[in-house]
Amino acid sequence: MHKNNYVLIMAGGVGSRFWPKSRNHFPKQFIDILGVGKSLLQLTYDRFLKICPAENIHVLTNEQYSELVKMQIPGLSDGQVLLEPSRNNTAPCIAYASYKILQHNKDANIVVAPSDHLILKEQEFLIKIAQALSFTSSNNALLTLGINPTRPDTGYGYINFKSEEKSDICPVLCFMEKPVLEVAKGFLDTGGYLWNAGIFIWSAKSITEAFQKYAPEIHKLFSAGSAFYNTNQEAHFITENYPSAPNISIDYAILEKADNVFTIPADIGWSDLGTWASLHEVAEKDEHQNVLNCKAASLEDTDNCMIYLPEGKATVIKGLKNFIVVDDGEVLLIYPKSDEQEIKRVAGVMVENFGPDYL
């Protein structure tokens, strides 16, 4: 464990595809969605304690989730919880954290990771992260962890890379947006493509230089805060200036433009847990391929369903196949798994028709 290693956990999303369990006031990163006694955020934090000192882990989140973060990870100091006063996508929040860390430690080496992903092969993940940190600490490089694809998935972006015979660290040729099915099949047939997991590794110096070169507006805004970071004036500077940052992802702002981007292909048992179906895929199932979080369930002629109910609630279901059934106590969702990509839209319709309490 190296004192120059830092971790940024991004925990500001709403998780709308896990609606209605994931709601605006309590999104999925704070939920024990796997039924293991810890939220996804807590599992992510624990994982990174093996990478860097606890004081070097920062959580990036929206202002409204400040107390939730501190409640779930009570060891964090106020300076480790970075609060976004507005939702401006990933580039501004990563820039804020990177300039703040650079001001504190010029030799900082940073891992950026989402708070709500599943990693089943943790030891392999830690090996890949250590390998990446070693590389970025001595090279001006922006590195992304790429996931070896197991199927032609249309829900992920892809990384086209050049394979290296003598190294696991490979140059990135380009990033590909979420493809249609036939294109995704072609990616797997030709090889040289990885899923983009949104896990990044770079030095604070390399990423801030990249902002200066490729996103000068973001660089100008956040470099101006160097005199205030890690002081009692930081929060005021961010509140006043952060909302004026462009709404843009780190991929568009930096990675798709830079010429020093690399990837490490990895088999780490990864899932972004982006939808109920993705949870169904990795969760423990009964003999009829149903995933249940409740003990009092009487199921007849019911197969391949995702059933998620409040604690202590019983259910009786007959003749249901390939459905998502989610009851959060206020909203009951019964929806075909095949149409789950509509759930985000459906949540919006509920808000439009019945008010914001249903978001």
Short mmCIF file of C-alpha atoms in Angstrom, two decimals:
data_model
loop_
_atom_site.label_atom_id
_atom_site.label_comp_id
_atom_site.label_asym_id
_atom_site.label_seq_id
_atom_site.Cartn_x
_atom_site.Cartn_y
_atom_site.Cartn_z
CA MET A 1 0.00 0.00 0.00
CA HIS A 2 1.55 3.29 -1.13
CA LYS A 3 0.94 6.67 0.46
CA ASN A 4 0.77 8.28 -3.01
CA ASN A 5 -2.17 6.09 -4.04
CA TYR A 6 -5.59 7.76 -3.92
CA VAL A 7 -9.08 6.55 -4.78
CA LEU A 8 -12.07 8.56 -6.00
CA ILE A 9 -15.38 6.74 -5.59
CA MET A 10 -18.15 8.30 -7.68
CA ALA A 11 -21.42 8.02 -5.76
CA GLY A 12 -23.67 10.78 -7.05
CA GLY A 13 -25.97 8.91 -9.45
CA VAL A 14 -29.69 8.33 -9.07
CA GLY A 15 -29.74 4.75 -10.38
CA SER A 16 -33.02 5.28 -12.19
CA ARG A 17 -32.94 1.90 -13.97
CA PHE A 18 -33.33 0.26 -10.53
CA TRP A 19 -36.56 2.18 -9.94
CA PRO A 20 -38.63 1.90 -7.81
CA LYS A 21 -36.19 0.45 -5.25
CA SER A 22 -33.61 3.06 -6.20
CA ARG A 23 -35.21 6.47 -5.62
CA ASN A 24 -33.91 10.01 -5.79
CA HIS A 25 -33.69 10.24 -1.99
CA PHE A 26 -32.00 6.82 -1.59
CA PRO A 27 -30.33 5.61 -4.81
CA LYS A 28 -28.93 2.16 -5.47
CA GLN A 29 -25.33 2.77 -4.30
CA PHE A 30 -26.69 3.10 -0.75
CA ILE A 31 -28.86 -0.04 -0.94
CA ASP A 32 -27.89 -3.55 0.13
CA ILE A 33 -29.02 -4.70 -3.30
CA LEU A 34 -27.05 -7.97 -3.07
CA GLY A 35 -28.47 -8.95 0.33
CA VAL A 36 -25.03 -9.28 1.96
CA GLY A 37 -25.47 -6.80 4.80
CA LYS A 38 -23.56 -3.96 3.10
CA SER A 39 -24.49 -1.40 0.47
CA LEU A 40 -22.69 -1.25 -2.88
CA LEU A 41 -20.88 1.88 -1.68
CA GLN A 42 -19.67 0.14 1.47
CA LEU A 43 -18.46 -2.87 -0.52
CA THR A 44 -16.56 -0.56 -2.90
CA TYR A 45 -14.97 1.36 -0.02
CA ASP A 46 -13.86 -1.85 1.72
CA ARG A 47 -12.33 -3.12 -1.53
CA PHE A 48 -10.17 -0.03 -1.94
CA LEU A 49 -8.86 -0.12 1.62
CA LYS A 50 -6.46 -2.71 0.16
CA ILE A 51 -5.17 -0.20 -2.39
CA CYS A 52 -4.45 2.92 -0.36
CA PRO A 53 -4.63 4.37 3.17
CA ALA A 54 -8.15 5.10 4.39
CA GLU A 55 -7.40 8.83 4.53
CA ASN A 56 -6.64 8.78 0.77
CA ILE A 57 -10.11 7.58 -0.24
CA HIS A 58 -12.47 10.31 -1.41
CA VAL A 59 -16.17 9.95 -2.21
CA LEU A 60 -17.64 12.20 -4.87
CA THR A 61 -21.37 12.68 -4.43
CA ASN A 62 -24.21 15.13 -4.80
CA GLU A 63 -24.87 17.53 -1.93
CA GLN A 64 -28.16 15.81 -1.11
CA TYR A 65 -26.35 12.53 -0.29
CA SER A 66 -23.77 14.00 2.09
CA GLU A 67 -25.35 12.57 5.24
CA LEU A 68 -26.00 9.20 3.61
CA VAL A 69 -22.31 8.87 2.69
CA LYS A 70 -21.15 9.84 6.18
CA MET A 71 -23.66 7.50 7.79
CA GLN A 72 -22.57 4.52 5.71
CA ILE A 73 -18.82 5.27 5.93
CA PRO A 74 -18.43 7.01 9.29
CA GLY A 75 -14.63 7.02 9.11
CA LEU A 76 -14.58 9.61 6.32
CA SER A 77 -13.59 13.14 7.25
CA ASP A 78 -15.45 16.12 5.79
CA GLY A 79 -12.48 16.72 3.49
CA GLN A 80 -12.88 13.24 2.01
CA VAL A 81 -16.50 13.77 1.00
CA LEU A 82 -16.54 15.95 -2.12
CA LEU A 83 -19.96 17.46 -2.70
CA GLU A 84 -21.29 18.46 -6.11
CA PRO A 85 -23.75 21.37 -5.92
CA SER A 86 -25.08 20.38 -9.35
CA ARG A 87 -25.06 17.30 -11.60
CA ASN A 88 -22.64 18.10 -14.43
CA ASN A 89 -21.59 14.57 -15.46
CA THR A 90 -18.23 12.91 -14.76
CA ALA A 91 -15.62 15.28 -16.20
CA PRO A 92 -16.23 18.18 -13.77
CA CYS A 93 -16.39 15.99 -10.65
CA ILE A 94 -13.21 14.14 -11.64
CA ALA A 95 -11.52 17.47 -12.36
CA TYR A 96 -12.54 18.88 -8.97
CA ALA A 97 -11.12 15.88 -7.13
CA SER A 98 -7.98 15.73 -9.24
CA TYR A 99 -7.02 19.38 -8.74
CA LYS A 100 -7.77 19.08 -5.02
CA ILE A 101 -5.56 16.01 -4.65
CA LEU A 102 -2.80 17.54 -6.78
CA GLN A 103 -2.74 20.55 -4.47
CA HIS A 104 -2.22 18.19 -1.55
CA ASN A 105 0.23 15.75 -3.15
CA LYS A 106 2.07 16.46 -6.43
CA ASP A 107 2.99 12.77 -6.73
CA ALA A 108 -0.54 11.45 -6.29
CA ASN A 109 -1.62 8.43 -8.33
CA ILE A 110 -5.40 8.09 -8.62
CA VAL A 111 -7.97 5.34 -9.19
CA VAL A 112 -11.42 6.56 -10.26
CA ALA A 113 -14.24 4.04 -9.86
CA PRO A 114 -18.04 3.93 -9.70
CA SER A 115 -19.60 3.13 -6.32
CA ASP A 116 -22.21 0.66 -7.56
CA HIS A 117 -20.40 -2.05 -9.53
CA LEU A 118 -20.02 -5.73 -8.68
CA ILE A 119 -16.59 -7.38 -8.76
CA LEU A 120 -16.65 -11.09 -7.98
CA LYS A 121 -12.94 -11.80 -8.55
CA GLU A 122 -11.57 -9.27 -6.10
CA GLN A 123 -8.02 -10.58 -5.92
CA GLU A 124 -7.63 -10.42 -9.69
CA PHE A 125 -9.06 -6.90 -9.61
CA LEU A 126 -6.52 -5.80 -7.00
CA ILE A 127 -3.67 -7.29 -9.05
CA LYS A 128 -4.77 -5.37 -12.16
CA ILE A 129 -5.17 -2.11 -10.22
CA ALA A 130 -1.70 -2.48 -8.68
CA GLN A 131 -0.27 -3.13 -12.15
CA ALA A 132 -2.02 -0.04 -13.49
CA LEU A 133 -0.85 2.18 -10.62
CA SER A 134 2.73 1.05 -11.15
CA PHE A 135 2.49 2.01 -14.82
CA THR A 136 0.84 5.40 -14.36
CA SER A 137 3.20 6.39 -11.54
CA SER A 138 6.12 6.31 -13.99
CA ASN A 139 4.40 7.15 -17.31
CA ASN A 140 2.36 10.05 -18.60
CA ALA A 141 -0.59 7.81 -19.31
CA LEU A 142 -4.36 7.68 -18.91
CA LEU A 143 -5.36 4.09 -18.26
CA THR A 144 -8.75 2.42 -18.24
CA LEU A 145 -9.57 -1.05 -17.01
CA GLY A 146 -11.18 -3.00 -19.86
CA ILE A 147 -13.44 -6.00 -19.25
CA ASN A 148 -13.11 -9.08 -21.42
CA PRO A 149 -16.59 -9.38 -22.99
CA THR A 150 -18.53 -12.58 -22.40
CA ARG A 151 -21.42 -11.82 -24.76
CA PRO A 152 -22.37 -9.27 -27.46
CA ASP A 153 -23.92 -6.83 -25.00
CA THR A 154 -25.55 -3.68 -26.39
CA GLY A 155 -25.70 -1.94 -23.00
CA TYR A 156 -21.99 -1.17 -22.71
CA GLY A 157 -19.53 1.04 -24.53
CA TYR A 158 -16.52 -0.75 -25.99
CA ILE A 159 -12.77 -0.12 -26.10
CA ASN A 160 -10.92 -1.01 -29.30
CA PHE A 161 -7.32 -1.77 -28.35
CA LYS A 162 -4.04 -2.95 -29.86
CA SER A 163 -2.87 -6.17 -28.26
CA GLU A 164 0.71 -6.24 -26.98
CA GLU A 165 2.65 -9.51 -26.98
CA LYS A 166 4.92 -8.71 -24.03
CA SER A 167 2.66 -6.57 -21.87
CA ASP A 168 -0.85 -6.54 -20.42
CA ILE A 169 -0.91 -2.77 -20.91
CA CYS A 170 -2.22 -2.03 -24.39
CA PRO A 171 -2.71 1.19 -26.38
CA VAL A 172 -6.33 2.22 -26.93
CA LEU A 173 -7.20 2.78 -30.58
CA CYS A 174 -10.64 4.26 -30.00
CA PHE A 175 -13.75 4.18 -27.83
CA MET A 176 -17.00 2.88 -29.30
CA GLU A 177 -20.48 3.93 -28.23
CA LYS A 178 -23.08 1.33 -27.23
CA PRO A 179 -23.55 -0.72 -30.42
CA VAL A 180 -26.53 -2.43 -31.97
CA LEU A 181 -26.54 -6.21 -31.61
CA GLU A 182 -25.02 -7.09 -34.98
CA VAL A 183 -22.14 -4.67 -34.41
CA ALA A 184 -21.58 -6.06 -30.92
CA LYS A 185 -21.43 -9.58 -32.38
CA GLY A 186 -18.82 -8.34 -34.84
CA PHE A 187 -16.73 -6.94 -32.00
CA LEU A 188 -16.60 -10.34 -30.33
CA ASP A 189 -15.93 -12.19 -33.60
CA THR A 190 -12.98 -10.00 -34.60
CA GLY A 191 -11.49 -9.62 -31.11
CA GLY A 192 -9.61 -6.56 -29.91
CA TYR A 193 -12.61 -5.12 -28.08
CA LEU A 194 -13.32 -4.77 -24.36
CA TRP A 195 -16.23 -3.46 -22.34
CA ASN A 196 -15.65 0.01 -20.95
CA ALA A 197 -16.16 -0.33 -17.18
CA GLY A 198 -15.58 3.32 -16.31
CA ILE A 199 -12.66 2.47 -14.00
CA PHE A 200 -9.72 4.81 -14.62
CA ILE A 201 -6.15 5.04 -13.33
CA TRP A 202 -3.77 7.99 -13.81
CA SER A 203 -1.50 10.34 -11.93
CA ALA A 204 -2.91 13.65 -10.74
CA LYS A 205 -0.32 15.38 -12.90
CA SER A 206 -1.27 13.46 -16.06
CA ILE A 207 -5.02 14.01 -15.77
CA THR A 208 -4.75 17.72 -14.95
CA GLU A 209 -2.39 18.18 -17.91
CA ALA A 210 -4.98 16.41 -20.06
CA PHE A 211 -7.69 18.80 -18.85
CA GLN A 212 -5.44 21.74 -19.69
CA LYS A 213 -4.85 20.40 -23.21
CA TYR A 214 -8.23 18.95 -24.16
CA ALA A 215 -10.76 20.68 -21.89
CA PRO A 216 -9.32 24.14 -21.20
CA GLU A 217 -12.64 25.52 -19.90
CA ILE A 218 -12.73 22.86 -17.18
CA HIS A 219 -9.01 23.35 -16.46
CA LYS A 220 -9.43 27.10 -16.07
CA LEU A 221 -12.36 26.72 -13.70
CA PHE A 222 -10.89 24.12 -11.34
CA SER A 223 -7.23 25.18 -11.43
CA ALA A 224 -8.44 28.56 -10.17
CA GLY A 225 -9.43 26.83 -6.95
CA SER A 226 -5.92 25.67 -6.07
CA ALA A 227 -5.54 28.37 -3.42
CA PHE A 228 -8.76 27.20 -1.74
CA TYR A 229 -8.58 23.40 -1.90
CA ASN A 230 -8.01 21.66 1.41
CA THR A 231 -8.90 24.85 3.30
CA ASN A 232 -12.12 26.09 4.89
CA GLN A 233 -12.74 28.16 1.73
CA GLU A 234 -13.00 25.12 -0.57
CA ALA A 235 -16.74 24.56 -0.13
CA HIS A 236 -17.55 28.21 -0.93
CA PHE A 237 -15.39 28.12 -4.07
CA ILE A 238 -17.08 24.94 -5.30
CA THR A 239 -20.60 26.18 -4.52
CA GLU A 240 -19.96 29.38 -6.45
CA ASN A 241 -18.11 27.93 -9.44
CA TYR A 242 -18.99 24.27 -9.94
CA PRO A 243 -22.46 24.82 -11.50
CA SER A 244 -20.88 26.76 -14.39
CA ALA A 245 -18.80 23.75 -15.47
CA PRO A 246 -19.87 22.14 -18.75
CA ASN A 247 -22.07 19.06 -18.51
CA ILE A 248 -19.80 16.48 -20.13
CA SER A 249 -18.45 12.99 -19.45
CA ILE A 250 -14.77 12.25 -18.93
CA ASP A 251 -14.91 10.08 -22.06
CA TYR A 252 -16.00 12.94 -24.31
CA ALA A 253 -13.94 15.62 -22.57
CA ILE A 254 -10.63 13.76 -22.40
CA LEU A 255 -10.36 10.08 -23.30
CA GLU A 256 -11.70 10.23 -26.85
CA LYS A 257 -9.27 13.05 -27.65
CA ALA A 258 -6.07 12.05 -25.86
CA ASP A 259 -3.24 10.12 -27.54
CA ASN A 260 -1.80 8.58 -24.35
CA VAL A 261 -4.70 6.29 -23.40
CA PHE A 262 -4.04 2.65 -22.48
CA THR A 263 -6.08 -0.27 -21.22
CA ILE A 264 -5.53 -3.47 -19.26
CA PRO A 265 -7.80 -6.35 -20.33
CA ALA A 266 -9.28 -7.90 -17.20
CA ASP A 267 -11.40 -10.85 -16.17
CA ILE A 268 -12.61 -9.75 -12.74
CA GLY A 269 -16.19 -11.03 -12.56
CA TRP A 270 -17.50 -7.54 -13.30
CA SER A 271 -21.04 -6.26 -13.67
CA ASP A 272 -22.16 -2.65 -13.62
CA LEU A 273 -25.44 -3.78 -11.99
CA GLY A 274 -27.13 -1.26 -14.22
CA THR A 275 -30.51 -2.97 -14.41
CA TRP A 276 -32.70 -5.48 -12.61
CA ALA A 277 -31.83 -8.07 -15.28
CA SER A 278 -28.10 -7.61 -14.64
CA LEU A 279 -28.74 -8.26 -10.94
CA HIS A 280 -30.80 -11.32 -11.85
CA GLU A 281 -27.87 -12.61 -13.89
CA VAL A 282 -25.37 -12.59 -10.99
CA ALA A 283 -27.66 -13.27 -8.02
CA GLU A 284 -28.36 -16.66 -6.45
CA LYS A 285 -31.39 -18.34 -8.05
CA ASP A 286 -33.85 -21.07 -7.11
CA GLU A 287 -34.40 -24.20 -9.19
CA HIS A 288 -36.72 -22.25 -11.51
CA GLN A 289 -34.20 -19.43 -12.09
CA ASN A 290 -36.10 -17.01 -9.88
CA VAL A 291 -34.22 -14.49 -7.72
CA LEU A 292 -36.00 -13.82 -4.42
CA ASN A 293 -35.10 -11.60 -1.48
CA CYS A 294 -37.98 -12.83 0.70
CA LYS A 295 -38.41 -16.01 2.73
CA ALA A 296 -42.21 -16.23 2.69
CA ALA A 297 -42.80 -16.83 -1.01
CA SER A 298 -45.18 -19.33 -2.58
CA LEU A 299 -44.42 -19.58 -6.29
CA GLU A 300 -46.23 -21.83 -8.73
CA ASP A 301 -45.50 -22.14 -12.44
CA THR A 302 -43.20 -19.09 -12.10
CA ASP A 303 -39.83 -18.99 -13.83
CA ASN A 304 -36.93 -16.65 -14.52
CA CYS A 305 -38.33 -13.77 -12.44
CA MET A 306 -36.70 -11.09 -10.31
CA ILE A 307 -38.78 -10.63 -7.13
CA TYR A 308 -37.69 -7.94 -4.66
CA LEU A 309 -39.98 -7.11 -1.72
CA PRO A 310 -39.82 -5.14 1.54
CA GLU A 311 -38.51 -6.99 4.58
CA GLY A 312 -41.18 -9.13 6.20
CA LYS A 313 -43.54 -9.08 3.23
CA ALA A 314 -44.90 -12.36 1.84
CA THR A 315 -45.88 -13.08 -1.75
CA VAL A 316 -47.96 -15.61 -3.66
CA ILE A 317 -47.39 -15.75 -7.42
CA LYS A 318 -48.68 -18.14 -10.07
CA GLY A 319 -48.04 -18.29 -13.80
CA LEU A 320 -45.46 -15.52 -14.11
CA LYS A 321 -42.48 -15.90 -16.44
CA ASN A 322 -39.62 -13.52 -17.21
CA PHE A 323 -40.92 -10.66 -15.10
CA ILE A 324 -39.52 -8.09 -12.68
CA VAL A 325 -41.58 -7.67 -9.51
CA VAL A 326 -40.36 -4.92 -7.19
CA ASP A 327 -42.24 -3.47 -4.23
CA ASP A 328 -40.52 -0.70 -2.28
CA GLY A 329 -43.49 -0.07 0.02
CA GLU A 330 -44.72 2.96 -1.92
CA VAL A 331 -44.49 1.76 -5.52
CA LEU A 332 -45.18 -1.70 -6.96
CA LEU A 333 -43.55 -2.47 -10.31
CA ILE A 334 -44.55 -5.54 -12.34
CA TYR A 335 -42.78 -5.41 -15.68
CA PRO A 336 -41.49 -7.79 -18.38
CA LYS A 337 -37.75 -8.37 -18.15
CA SER A 338 -37.53 -8.01 -21.91
CA ASP A 339 -38.75 -4.41 -21.63
CA GLU A 340 -36.65 -3.34 -18.66
CA GLN A 341 -34.91 -0.60 -20.65
CA GLU A 342 -38.25 1.24 -20.45
CA ILE A 343 -38.18 1.48 -16.66
CA LYS A 344 -36.32 4.79 -16.57
CA ARG A 345 -38.94 6.27 -18.92
CA VAL A 346 -41.78 4.76 -16.89
CA ALA A 347 -40.44 6.40 -13.74
CA GLY A 348 -40.47 9.73 -15.58
CA VAL A 349 -44.08 9.19 -16.65
CA MET A 350 -45.08 8.52 -13.05
CA VAL A 351 -43.47 11.77 -11.95
CA GLU A 352 -45.11 13.67 -14.78
CA ASN A 353 -48.55 12.27 -14.04
CA PHE A 354 -48.50 11.97 -10.24
CA GLY A 355 -45.75 14.23 -8.91
CA PRO A 356 -42.09 14.14 -7.80
CA ASP A 357 -42.74 11.88 -4.81
CA TYR A 358 -42.54 8.91 -7.16
CA LEU A 359 -39.02 9.61 -8.41
#
